[in-house]
Amino acid sequence: MKQFLLLGVFCVLLFGWPAVARSAESEAPKPGPPTYVGSEVCKACHPTQFEKFSQTMMGKIFLFNARNEEEKRACENCHGPGSNHVAAGGGRSVGGLITFRKDSGESAKVQNEACLGCHQRGVQTYWAASPHAGRGLSCVNCHTIMERTTQKQLAKIGEKTPFFNLRAEIEVCGQCHLQRQAQLYRSSHMPLREGKLVCTNCHNPHGTPNPSQLKQASVNENCYTCHTERRGPFLWTHAPAFENCSICHEPHGTVNDRLLKVTDPRLCTQCHMSVQHPVTPRPPTSVFFFNRSCTNCHSQIHGSNHPSGQFFQR
Amino acid sequence: MTQTKPLVALRLALKILFLFASSAWAQIDVGDYTISGSGEIGGLPQGFKGDRSRFEEYRDIPETVIVPQLQLMIGGKKEDFYLNFDTYKTGLNDQQYTLRAGRYGLLDMEFQWDQIPHWFDNQFARTPYAVNNPGQTTFFTLGSKPTATTATTSCATSPLCQWLNGNAHSIDLSLYNGIARFNLRYTPTPEWTFTGSYWQNHNVGSRAFGTLFGTSPGSFNITELAEPIDYQTYNIELGGEYHGNGWSLGVKYNGSIFNNLHSTIVWDNPMNLSNSNPVNGALTGPCVNSAVLNYATGAGSCQGRLDLYPNNQAHSFTITGAATLPYKSNFMGTVSYGYMLQNAPFLPFTINSAIAQPTISQRSLGGDVRPLLVNATLVNNFFENVNLKAFYRYYGMDNHSTQVLMPQGFVNLDSVLMPGAIQNVIYSYAKNSMGVEGSYNFNRWLSAKLNWGYERMHRHNLEVFNQDFFTFGQTVDIKPTSDLLLRASNKYLWGNDSPYFYFADPNVPVTTASNLSRKFFEAASRENKTSLFAQYSPRENLMFYWGFEYYNANYLFATLGTQYDNNYSPSVGVNYTPFNWLKLFANYNWDKYTWLLKAMDRTNTATQTPSNSCTPFVPPSQNRCWNSNGVDQANTVSVGSDIDLIEKILGLRLQFTFSNGSSIVYGSGDQQSTTPAGNDPPVKNSWYQLLARFEYNIQKNVALRFGYYYNHYTEKDFGVDIMQQWMGNVDVVPTPNANTARSVFLGDRIKAPYTANVGFFTVSFKF
């Protein structure tokens, strides 16, 4: 009798327990796919962030001037649908939202997809092929989204009060491009540290089909956007100047005059090494050396349109 | 008692301070709009010593009342329209104004006016010329001439030097660049975007510019002038883009017109004494041209005429498309075709009426260069952790300019006819490039990439017709935790050894491939570029970063010419916030650039070659070969702190930046010469900047900023420091140079030192 009783308890335990467990599970169902809850729900718990975001260009569009259903989603347009996050009572990394904090653990690819849904056009057309994308940079490495900073929503705020003219772009790019930032302080430089130019006057960090992410198709075309007088073409062309300005010049800054890579006259001797005065070494007291060296005479060095300008002296 | 401007500014600022020190100031509501803004006003008392043009090279820091910034923002209460107006350094030479207005999500317009000064020299430059520019031609005229053309080594006995001392007057060398921009962006729907941009640039001023007369090389006299600059550039860009579901297509037009309002200069020759009194140099009548240059008698060309940059224009049309393809692929493509045109009429060969004008086949160049860009890029990440990229790119500068024939030669420096037919050289080039790249994410924190590329460079009418380049690169990115990042990349390039046709030397047959001397950018090369970067944040308030850039290029198989150049650039920095109220930062960069050049002093390339003039068996007294190597170094340091002395009330920013550089050129060899190669005097410069700025928040909307700015610069450059108007007593090694003794320079010293001590105080307010 006792054996049958024990066998019966065993059978109940063996076959009955899963049923009990299934019953328990059905009382606490798994969360389903998240759905959109609307930005007002987000605002209820995140009023500070909401207020700051509402002051940005994107915030003004999403929250007050949405043009389609996507934009109307506002917060959830970037962070993803928030129903699971809300249902779980909120909290960091709760509910499967896409987050953009440095320590979020989110991959750059996932973070960028949120931005590229709208912004893979115009200047960002070549992002997928860009060196920055290839190195795993995320948009939020350079841009701040949640509060108003600069016109381009850069992660740093430039200061334009007296004597502090560095602009935010230079600070942002300089986080990684340390050598280029240091070059701005060379004695021969373009007016970047004075706040008159920024990196994106020449480069498009989002990617271009051009070398060094230049905005124009070549180094020369890039330089010609400001230095249009040197565009020519000229009757007498100085071949290296026609081919590439950076054969002679270093645009980020140098210790030599006129952004020259190598001090003159040696700069010219690098190519002009055949005969006569270009290859005769001169003392520093020589007219071939002091003042502007070779361009004391050959002043039209970028090209001449004069019939007698074969040697760039007319 | 007369009050200084800064004192007036202080009193004004204090009045403004008390006026605004009211918590009643806040955003203003006007009907359906809200108005907010900010402003800052103050003064800059300063003590200054040295070269102001160097201190204010690209900026304007006067001792006066300043308005560093003003900002006005008007927004619709419905959050639909906006208008922002910003000014920066109102009323000063480097002022900037920006007006941005639009409707959110629909239209954005921006107007901007920006001024960029560029000072060269306002202290040392002097010229004996009077300048008159009634139109396209600028005339540099002399009211008198030296009494003789005697070339001596002493100013006291040099008629030219004495004349300069008595007749040269000071001039400023500077440029002023005024830029007006209008940008428009119209997005009627999220799919369509139209952009327009108009940009006008007016660059005016003068800068030093060398001209000369004579039979250079040989006998010549330099007359350095202040080149008149009056450039006007007009640019327009119009574009439209449609962004569909998984694809986009954009078209764009760029147009640019450059006008030079001073395209020709004519200047008097101080060494033509045909119309001057030999006793006092006064002008006695019209100048007489001579076809024979004779410094002893003061005969030659009366004037010189030179063609400055001609008007030109450029147009380009660009189509850019992108599409999402199956298997997680993305295609991006661009085609751009353009025209660079220039057709200004040629000046005659010479202004010297005594020399017959040679003939020329064209009256203008018909300059027509057509840049063409074709790019196709494909990116694929079908496999979860693999990213593949392939691209093809063609870029060509196809030169359709006219071949201009000058069968009778040309006139050299308005002084002598150089017979012998010549013609211009039509340069073109084209690059075909292609490459593939593959990256793999091993896991969340480790990814690596390999890339391979090929480029063929084709040049027309230059020494190397075709040259092939191969590149191979690797990158590794390691991010094991959120506080540690390591990046490394390396790219190796090799350019092959292509036949080199030495056009420049008529003694070397054109068809002979020559390795004697190669222009380095056409030489076979091996280049290496390595970049390392690390960032470590052991704690949230502490971050270290390091960087190292290395570049090396070896130019092979060239007996003469550039042999190599190298660049090393390590950097290190730290940001530390030990307390909520204290932030510290510091960074340092060292940069070194070196190069080696081999050259040979020779007048005949056929008989004087490295094989017979540079070997160890050649006696030093006959040795023509020489080397030169250069070392450029720079150190840049920046340290600083932001301190909340009293939280939200009083803050202090301290920052010290220091940069020094040097350029040293060594030389040795050429023992047969009277001027053998030697070391050049080093060029050294240093720049210091110290800023100590307090910000005192008097009220929520009012802050007082005051502090001290120190800026100091020194430079030693022998070639510039010695400059005067007359250099006849300088260029005397190995023998007095009569050409230099007959030359006139501006004497501008563009690198003079300065020390600036500037105090500043401003009141900033917000509403």
mmCIF file of N, CA, C and O in Angstrom, chain A residues 60 65 67 105 121-122 126 129 135 151 159 161 164-165 179 186-187 189 196 209 217 221 225 228 231 233 243 256-257 266 274 276 281 291-292 299-300 305 308 314, chain B residues 54 58 79 88 94 100 105 114-115 190 199 210 212 224 233 256 307 312 334 342 349 389 393 395 411 414 444 459 487 502 567 591 602 636 655 675 693 705 719 748 751:
data_model
loop_
_atom_site.group_PDB
_atom_site.id
_atom_site.type_symbol
_atom_site.label_atom_id
_atom_site.label_comp_id
_atom_site.label_asym_id
_atom_site.label_seq_id
_atom_site.Cartn_x
_atom_site.Cartn_y
_atom_site.Cartn_z
ATOM 1 N N LYS A 60 12.624 70.843 -33.152
ATOM 2 C CA LYS A 60 11.568 71.728 -33.681
ATOM 3 C C LYS A 60 10.808 71.041 -34.809
ATOM 4 O O LYS A 60 9.601 71.204 -34.960
ATOM 5 N N ASN A 65 6.780 70.331 -36.216
ATOM 6 C CA ASN A 65 6.598 70.516 -37.655
ATOM 7 C C ASN A 65 6.833 69.213 -38.411
ATOM 8 O O ASN A 65 7.379 69.212 -39.504
ATOM 9 N N ARG A 67 6.649 66.204 -40.777
ATOM 10 C CA ARG A 67 6.118 66.195 -42.140
ATOM 11 C C ARG A 67 5.591 64.826 -42.552
ATOM 12 O O ARG A 67 4.942 64.703 -43.586
ATOM 13 N N GLY A 105 27.273 50.440 -24.938
ATOM 14 C CA GLY A 105 27.546 49.141 -25.525
ATOM 15 C C GLY A 105 26.920 48.954 -26.883
ATOM 16 O O GLY A 105 27.088 47.909 -27.505
ATOM 17 N N ARG A 121 21.940 61.269 -47.384
ATOM 18 C CA ARG A 121 21.688 62.014 -48.605
ATOM 19 C C ARG A 121 22.533 63.265 -48.555
ATOM 20 O O ARG A 121 23.148 63.561 -47.554
ATOM 21 N N GLY A 122 22.547 63.987 -49.641
ATOM 22 C CA GLY A 122 23.284 65.252 -49.630
ATOM 23 C C GLY A 122 24.744 65.033 -49.289
ATOM 24 O O GLY A 122 25.432 64.201 -49.888
ATOM 25 N N TYR A 126 27.965 59.623 -49.308
ATOM 26 C CA TYR A 126 29.063 58.662 -49.371
ATOM 27 C C TYR A 126 29.468 58.137 -48.004
ATOM 28 O O TYR A 126 30.558 57.584 -47.854
ATOM 29 N N ALA A 129 30.823 54.517 -47.556
ATOM 30 C CA ALA A 129 32.140 54.232 -48.124
ATOM 31 C C ALA A 129 33.237 55.081 -47.503
ATOM 32 O O ALA A 129 34.378 55.026 -47.936
ATOM 33 N N ARG A 135 36.051 53.015 -39.996
ATOM 34 C CA ARG A 135 36.767 52.886 -38.715
ATOM 35 C C ARG A 135 35.806 52.785 -37.547
ATOM 36 O O ARG A 135 36.207 52.862 -36.400
ATOM 37 N N GLN A 151 25.543 75.340 -34.935
ATOM 38 C CA GLN A 151 24.637 75.214 -36.068
ATOM 39 C C GLN A 151 24.636 73.792 -36.609
ATOM 40 O O GLN A 151 23.638 73.294 -37.085
ATOM 41 N N GLU A 159 34.196 78.765 -28.955
ATOM 42 C CA GLU A 159 34.163 80.011 -28.201
ATOM 43 C C GLU A 159 34.604 81.137 -29.097
ATOM 44 O O GLU A 159 35.657 81.071 -29.729
ATOM 45 N N THR A 161 34.579 84.446 -28.006
ATOM 46 C CA THR A 161 34.796 85.643 -27.193
ATOM 47 C C THR A 161 36.230 86.116 -27.444
ATOM 48 O O THR A 161 36.979 85.433 -28.112
ATOM 49 N N PHE A 164 39.623 83.942 -27.988
ATOM 50 C CA PHE A 164 39.382 82.511 -27.979
ATOM 51 C C PHE A 164 38.554 82.191 -29.190
ATOM 52 O O PHE A 164 37.346 82.074 -29.117
ATOM 53 N N ASN A 165 39.237 82.126 -30.325
ATOM 54 C CA ASN A 165 38.522 82.074 -31.588
ATOM 55 C C ASN A 165 38.398 80.689 -32.170
ATOM 56 O O ASN A 165 37.906 80.537 -33.265
ATOM 57 N N GLN A 179 47.805 65.689 -35.040
ATOM 58 C CA GLN A 179 48.870 66.374 -35.767
ATOM 59 C C GLN A 179 48.302 67.589 -36.501
ATOM 60 O O GLN A 179 48.916 68.656 -36.509
ATOM 61 N N ARG A 186 51.432 76.593 -36.356
ATOM 62 C CA ARG A 186 52.695 76.897 -37.024
ATOM 63 C C ARG A 186 52.708 78.363 -37.435
ATOM 64 O O ARG A 186 51.664 79.000 -37.616
ATOM 65 N N SER A 187 53.912 78.884 -37.635
ATOM 66 C CA SER A 187 54.027 80.306 -37.945
ATOM 67 C C SER A 187 53.354 80.645 -39.272
ATOM 68 O O SER A 187 52.770 81.709 -39.433
ATOM 69 N N HIS A 189 50.345 79.785 -41.547
ATOM 70 C CA HIS A 189 49.103 79.045 -41.412
ATOM 71 C C HIS A 189 47.969 79.817 -42.066
ATOM 72 O O HIS A 189 48.071 81.025 -42.296
ATOM 73 N N LYS A 196 38.493 81.952 -38.672
ATOM 74 C CA LYS A 196 37.946 82.379 -39.959
ATOM 75 C C LYS A 196 37.707 81.218 -40.917
ATOM 76 O O LYS A 196 36.995 81.342 -41.893
ATOM 77 N N PRO A 209 33.760 61.101 -52.874
ATOM 78 C CA PRO A 209 34.498 60.226 -53.794
ATOM 79 C C PRO A 209 35.906 60.735 -54.083
ATOM 80 O O PRO A 209 36.572 60.249 -55.001
ATOM 81 N N ALA A 217 36.868 67.640 -56.442
ATOM 82 C CA ALA A 217 37.389 66.406 -57.040
ATOM 83 C C ALA A 217 38.901 66.262 -56.952
ATOM 84 O O ALA A 217 39.423 65.166 -57.112
ATOM 85 N N GLU A 221 41.308 71.785 -57.392
ATOM 86 C CA GLU A 221 39.957 72.341 -57.470
ATOM 87 C C GLU A 221 39.516 72.833 -56.099
ATOM 88 O O GLU A 221 38.775 73.801 -55.984
ATOM 89 N N THR A 225 38.648 77.087 -55.026
ATOM 90 C CA THR A 225 37.370 77.657 -54.565
ATOM 91 C C THR A 225 37.591 79.002 -53.890
ATOM 92 O O THR A 225 36.715 79.859 -53.916
ATOM 93 N N THR A 228 40.879 81.666 -56.574
ATOM 94 C CA THR A 228 40.412 81.529 -57.962
ATOM 95 C C THR A 228 41.362 82.179 -58.958
ATOM 96 O O THR A 228 41.349 81.825 -60.134
ATOM 97 N N ARG A 231 43.542 79.752 -60.898
ATOM 98 C CA ARG A 231 42.881 78.690 -61.642
ATOM 99 C C ARG A 231 43.354 78.625 -63.074
ATOM 100 O O ARG A 231 43.429 77.552 -63.676
ATOM 101 N N PRO A 233 43.282 78.575 -67.006
ATOM 102 C CA PRO A 233 44.654 78.152 -67.337
ATOM 103 C C PRO A 233 45.494 79.286 -67.915
ATOM 104 O O PRO A 233 44.956 80.286 -68.344
ATOM 105 N N GLU A 243 49.363 70.367 -61.596
ATOM 106 C CA GLU A 243 49.009 69.000 -61.199
ATOM 107 C C GLU A 243 48.498 68.935 -59.774
ATOM 108 O O GLU A 243 47.483 68.289 -59.496
ATOM 109 N N ASN A 256 57.717 77.061 -42.599
ATOM 110 C CA ASN A 256 58.306 77.810 -43.714
ATOM 111 C C ASN A 256 57.294 78.832 -44.224
ATOM 112 O O ASN A 256 56.095 78.672 -44.072
ATOM 113 N N ASP A 257 57.812 79.858 -44.886
ATOM 114 C CA ASP A 257 56.942 80.894 -45.456
ATOM 115 C C ASP A 257 55.922 80.325 -46.412
ATOM 116 O O ASP A 257 56.176 79.324 -47.071
ATOM 117 N N ARG A 266 65.642 75.602 -51.721
ATOM 118 C CA ARG A 266 65.749 74.142 -51.851
ATOM 119 C C ARG A 266 64.483 73.542 -52.421
ATOM 120 O O ARG A 266 64.527 72.530 -53.119
ATOM 121 N N SER A 274 68.933 70.671 -63.245
ATOM 122 C CA SER A 274 69.663 70.360 -64.463
ATOM 123 C C SER A 274 70.920 71.217 -64.593
ATOM 124 O O SER A 274 72.028 70.708 -64.494
ATOM 125 N N GLN A 276 72.880 75.432 -64.517
ATOM 126 C CA GLN A 276 72.913 76.851 -64.218
ATOM 127 C C GLN A 276 72.507 77.158 -62.778
ATOM 128 O O GLN A 276 72.697 76.339 -61.897
ATOM 129 N N PRO A 281 74.865 76.094 -55.422
ATOM 130 C CA PRO A 281 74.550 76.486 -54.040
ATOM 131 C C PRO A 281 74.952 77.930 -53.793
ATOM 132 O O PRO A 281 75.949 78.407 -54.330
ATOM 133 N N ASN A 291 65.161 87.225 -48.824
ATOM 134 C CA ASN A 291 63.846 87.754 -49.201
ATOM 135 C C ASN A 291 62.965 86.617 -49.727
ATOM 136 O O ASN A 291 62.662 85.700 -48.980
ATOM 137 N N ARG A 292 62.568 86.661 -50.937
ATOM 138 C CA ARG A 292 61.685 85.617 -51.469
ATOM 139 C C ARG A 292 62.401 84.622 -52.369
ATOM 140 O O ARG A 292 61.740 83.891 -53.122
ATOM 141 N N SER A 299 58.390 85.612 -60.079
ATOM 142 C CA SER A 299 57.246 85.892 -59.199
ATOM 143 C C SER A 299 55.940 85.305 -59.720
ATOM 144 O O SER A 299 55.018 85.102 -58.949
ATOM 145 N N GLN A 300 55.850 85.010 -61.008
ATOM 146 C CA GLN A 300 54.609 84.483 -61.575
ATOM 147 C C GLN A 300 54.631 82.962 -61.544
ATOM 148 O O GLN A 300 54.290 82.289 -62.509
ATOM 149 N N ASN A 305 50.442 84.465 -68.187
ATOM 150 C CA ASN A 305 49.690 84.586 -69.429
ATOM 151 C C ASN A 305 50.340 85.595 -70.379
ATOM 152 O O ASN A 305 49.719 86.026 -71.352
ATOM 153 N N SER A 308 55.885 86.806 -73.138
ATOM 154 C CA SER A 308 57.296 86.727 -72.730
ATOM 155 C C SER A 308 57.444 86.123 -71.341
ATOM 156 O O SER A 308 58.473 86.294 -70.696
ATOM 157 N N ARG A 314 57.310 87.468 -66.254
ATOM 158 C CA ARG A 314 56.461 88.529 -66.822
ATOM 159 C C ARG A 314 54.982 88.144 -66.788
ATOM 160 O O ARG A 314 54.508 87.302 -66.250
ATOM 161 N N ARG B 54 52.149 91.409 -37.638
ATOM 162 C CA ARG B 54 52.277 89.992 -37.322
ATOM 163 C C ARG B 54 51.288 89.590 -36.243
ATOM 164 O O ARG B 54 50.691 88.529 -36.288
ATOM 165 N N TYR B 58 45.680 87.914 -39.052
ATOM 166 C CA TYR B 58 44.356 87.585 -39.585
ATOM 167 C C TYR B 58 43.237 88.100 -38.691
ATOM 168 O O TYR B 58 42.114 87.601 -38.732
ATOM 169 N N GLU B 79 6.312 77.558 -32.978
ATOM 170 C CA GLU B 79 7.551 76.830 -33.293
ATOM 171 C C GLU B 79 7.626 76.525 -34.784
ATOM 172 O O GLU B 79 8.059 75.448 -35.196
ATOM 173 N N TYR B 88 29.694 89.070 -34.847
ATOM 174 C CA TYR B 88 30.948 88.763 -34.168
ATOM 175 C C TYR B 88 31.905 89.903 -34.420
ATOM 176 O O TYR B 88 32.142 90.294 -35.555
ATOM 177 N N ASP B 94 37.729 92.270 -38.721
ATOM 178 C CA ASP B 94 37.444 90.834 -38.870
ATOM 179 C C ASP B 94 36.021 90.520 -38.428
ATOM 180 O O ASP B 94 35.738 89.437 -37.930
ATOM 181 N N ARG B 100 20.096 84.096 -40.221
ATOM 182 C CA ARG B 100 19.543 82.810 -40.635
ATOM 183 C C ARG B 100 18.057 82.824 -40.344
ATOM 184 O O ARG B 100 17.630 83.180 -39.246
ATOM 185 N N GLY B 105 11.805 72.524 -41.125
ATOM 186 C CA GLY B 105 11.438 71.393 -41.961
ATOM 187 C C GLY B 105 11.099 71.762 -43.376
ATOM 188 O O GLY B 105 10.785 70.891 -44.186
ATOM 189 N N ASP B 114 31.414 88.232 -44.056
ATOM 190 C CA ASP B 114 32.604 87.912 -43.274
ATOM 191 C C ASP B 114 33.771 88.719 -43.819
ATOM 192 O O ASP B 114 33.900 88.889 -45.030
ATOM 193 N N GLN B 115 34.592 89.201 -42.916
ATOM 194 C CA GLN B 115 35.777 89.948 -43.323
ATOM 195 C C GLN B 115 37.008 89.259 -42.763
ATOM 196 O O GLN B 115 37.052 88.913 -41.585
ATOM 197 N N PRO B 190 9.868 65.594 -47.585
ATOM 198 C CA PRO B 190 11.082 64.913 -47.103
ATOM 199 C C PRO B 190 11.896 64.273 -48.226
ATOM 200 O O PRO B 190 13.075 64.001 -48.071
ATOM 201 N N TRP B 199 27.924 83.189 -53.648
ATOM 202 C CA TRP B 199 29.051 83.599 -52.820
ATOM 203 C C TRP B 199 29.892 84.587 -53.587
ATOM 204 O O TRP B 199 30.318 84.311 -54.702
ATOM 205 N N GLY B 210 57.988 90.516 -56.957
ATOM 206 C CA GLY B 210 59.264 90.797 -57.605
ATOM 207 C C GLY B 210 59.136 90.955 -59.108
ATOM 208 O O GLY B 210 58.461 90.175 -59.766
ATOM 209 N N LEU B 212 61.643 92.355 -62.695
ATOM 210 C CA LEU B 212 63.023 92.687 -63.036
ATOM 211 C C LEU B 212 63.170 93.051 -64.497
ATOM 212 O O LEU B 212 62.296 92.796 -65.315
ATOM 213 N N GLU B 224 61.300 95.455 -56.755
ATOM 214 C CA GLU B 224 60.214 94.817 -56.018
ATOM 215 C C GLU B 224 59.096 95.838 -55.800
ATOM 216 O O GLU B 224 59.332 96.950 -55.329
ATOM 217 N N THR B 233 35.383 87.670 -57.079
ATOM 218 C CA THR B 233 34.978 86.316 -57.471
ATOM 219 C C THR B 233 33.501 86.151 -57.179
ATOM 220 O O THR B 233 33.025 86.527 -56.112
ATOM 221 N N SER B 256 31.610 79.766 -61.463
ATOM 222 C CA SER B 256 32.525 80.666 -60.768
ATOM 223 C C SER B 256 33.142 81.608 -61.774
ATOM 224 O O SER B 256 33.635 81.177 -62.818
ATOM 225 N N ASP B 307 51.899 90.959 -66.851
ATOM 226 C CA ASP B 307 50.514 90.500 -66.852
ATOM 227 C C ASP B 307 50.222 89.798 -65.532
ATOM 228 O O ASP B 307 50.816 88.766 -65.232
ATOM 229 N N ASN B 312 39.115 84.678 -65.342
ATOM 230 C CA ASN B 312 38.804 83.305 -65.750
ATOM 231 C C ASN B 312 37.433 82.934 -65.231
ATOM 232 O O ASN B 312 36.824 83.657 -64.437
ATOM 233 N N THR B 334 29.253 59.063 -58.874
ATOM 234 C CA THR B 334 29.312 60.494 -59.190
ATOM 235 C C THR B 334 29.948 60.685 -60.550
ATOM 236 O O THR B 334 30.936 60.024 -60.878
ATOM 237 N N GLN B 342 39.717 80.544 -69.851
ATOM 238 C CA GLN B 342 40.452 81.808 -69.739
ATOM 239 C C GLN B 342 40.809 82.255 -71.143
ATOM 240 O O GLN B 342 41.466 81.518 -71.887
ATOM 241 N N PHE B 349 54.609 91.441 -76.608
ATOM 242 C CA PHE B 349 55.796 90.823 -76.003
ATOM 243 C C PHE B 349 56.538 91.791 -75.096
ATOM 244 O O PHE B 349 57.150 91.389 -74.111
ATOM 245 N N LYS B 389 34.220 46.685 -49.744
ATOM 246 C CA LYS B 389 34.080 47.912 -50.522
ATOM 247 C C LYS B 389 34.936 47.793 -51.762
ATOM 248 O O LYS B 389 36.050 47.268 -51.708
ATOM 249 N N ARG B 393 37.702 54.961 -59.832
ATOM 250 C CA ARG B 393 37.668 56.417 -59.941
ATOM 251 C C ARG B 393 38.540 56.856 -61.104
ATOM 252 O O ARG B 393 39.665 56.392 -61.268
ATOM 253 N N TYR B 395 39.865 60.489 -62.745
ATOM 254 C CA TYR B 395 39.908 61.947 -62.688
ATOM 255 C C TYR B 395 40.901 62.440 -63.714
ATOM 256 O O TYR B 395 42.058 62.015 -63.718
ATOM 257 N N VAL B 411 60.687 88.321 -76.106
ATOM 258 C CA VAL B 411 61.533 89.402 -75.591
ATOM 259 C C VAL B 411 61.753 89.156 -74.098
ATOM 260 O O VAL B 411 60.792 89.062 -73.338
ATOM 261 N N ASP B 414 61.767 92.717 -71.267
ATOM 262 C CA ASP B 414 61.681 94.006 -71.947
ATOM 263 C C ASP B 414 63.047 94.550 -72.341
ATOM 264 O O ASP B 414 63.198 95.749 -72.605
ATOM 265 N N ARG B 444 32.864 42.100 -30.794
ATOM 266 C CA ARG B 444 32.363 43.447 -30.514
ATOM 267 C C ARG B 444 33.491 44.464 -30.379
ATOM 268 O O ARG B 444 33.307 45.648 -30.611
ATOM 269 N N ARG B 459 50.437 61.354 -67.718
ATOM 270 C CA ARG B 459 50.737 62.776 -67.903
ATOM 271 C C ARG B 459 51.010 63.033 -69.388
ATOM 272 O O ARG B 459 51.686 62.247 -70.049
ATOM 273 N N ARG B 487 43.724 52.356 -32.090
ATOM 274 C CA ARG B 487 43.594 52.329 -33.542
ATOM 275 C C ARG B 487 44.995 52.301 -34.153
ATOM 276 O O ARG B 487 45.890 53.010 -33.690
ATOM 277 N N TYR B 502 63.642 63.418 -70.609
ATOM 278 C CA TYR B 502 64.168 64.650 -70.022
ATOM 279 C C TYR B 502 64.018 65.801 -70.997
ATOM 280 O O TYR B 502 64.939 66.183 -71.689
ATOM 281 N N ASN B 567 58.379 62.180 -42.094
ATOM 282 C CA ASN B 567 57.667 63.010 -41.119
ATOM 283 C C ASN B 567 57.288 62.155 -39.929
ATOM 284 O O ASN B 567 56.725 61.076 -40.087
ATOM 285 N N ASP B 591 56.653 67.561 -33.962
ATOM 286 C CA ASP B 591 56.571 67.250 -35.381
ATOM 287 C C ASP B 591 57.956 67.442 -35.990
ATOM 288 O O ASP B 591 58.616 68.454 -35.740
ATOM 289 N N ARG B 602 76.438 72.327 -62.331
ATOM 290 C CA ARG B 602 76.938 72.071 -63.683
ATOM 291 C C ARG B 602 76.312 73.039 -64.681
ATOM 292 O O ARG B 602 75.215 73.547 -64.470
ATOM 293 N N THR B 636 54.398 71.872 -29.974
ATOM 294 C CA THR B 636 53.180 72.607 -29.624
ATOM 295 C C THR B 636 52.671 72.088 -28.292
ATOM 296 O O THR B 636 52.486 70.885 -28.125
ATOM 297 N N GLN B 655 44.586 79.356 -19.766
ATOM 298 C CA GLN B 655 45.120 78.519 -20.844
ATOM 299 C C GLN B 655 46.424 79.107 -21.348
ATOM 300 O O GLN B 655 46.519 80.306 -21.605
ATOM 301 N N THR B 675 81.421 79.195 -54.162
ATOM 302 C CA THR B 675 80.411 79.171 -53.090
ATOM 303 C C THR B 675 80.002 77.729 -52.860
ATOM 304 O O THR B 675 78.908 77.314 -53.239
ATOM 305 N N ARG B 693 40.901 84.265 -17.950
ATOM 306 C CA ARG B 693 39.606 84.904 -18.136
ATOM 307 C C ARG B 693 38.671 84.532 -16.999
ATOM 308 O O ARG B 693 38.417 83.364 -16.762
ATOM 309 N N ARG B 705 32.809 89.546 -17.841
ATOM 310 C CA ARG B 705 34.009 88.786 -18.208
ATOM 311 C C ARG B 705 35.198 89.732 -18.190
ATOM 312 O O ARG B 705 35.138 90.816 -18.780
ATOM 313 N N GLY B 719 67.254 85.384 -43.841
ATOM 314 C CA GLY B 719 66.920 85.890 -45.165
ATOM 315 C C GLY B 719 65.891 87.010 -45.159
ATOM 316 O O GLY B 719 65.770 87.750 -46.128
ATOM 317 N N ASP B 748 60.389 94.726 -46.682
ATOM 318 C CA ASP B 748 59.416 94.315 -45.656
ATOM 319 C C ASP B 748 59.963 93.120 -44.900
ATOM 320 O O ASP B 748 60.552 92.225 -45.464
ATOM 321 N N LYS B 751 58.327 88.908 -40.610
ATOM 322 C CA LYS B 751 58.352 88.027 -39.448
ATOM 323 C C LYS B 751 58.874 88.739 -38.218
ATOM 324 O O LYS B 751 59.539 88.153 -37.396
#
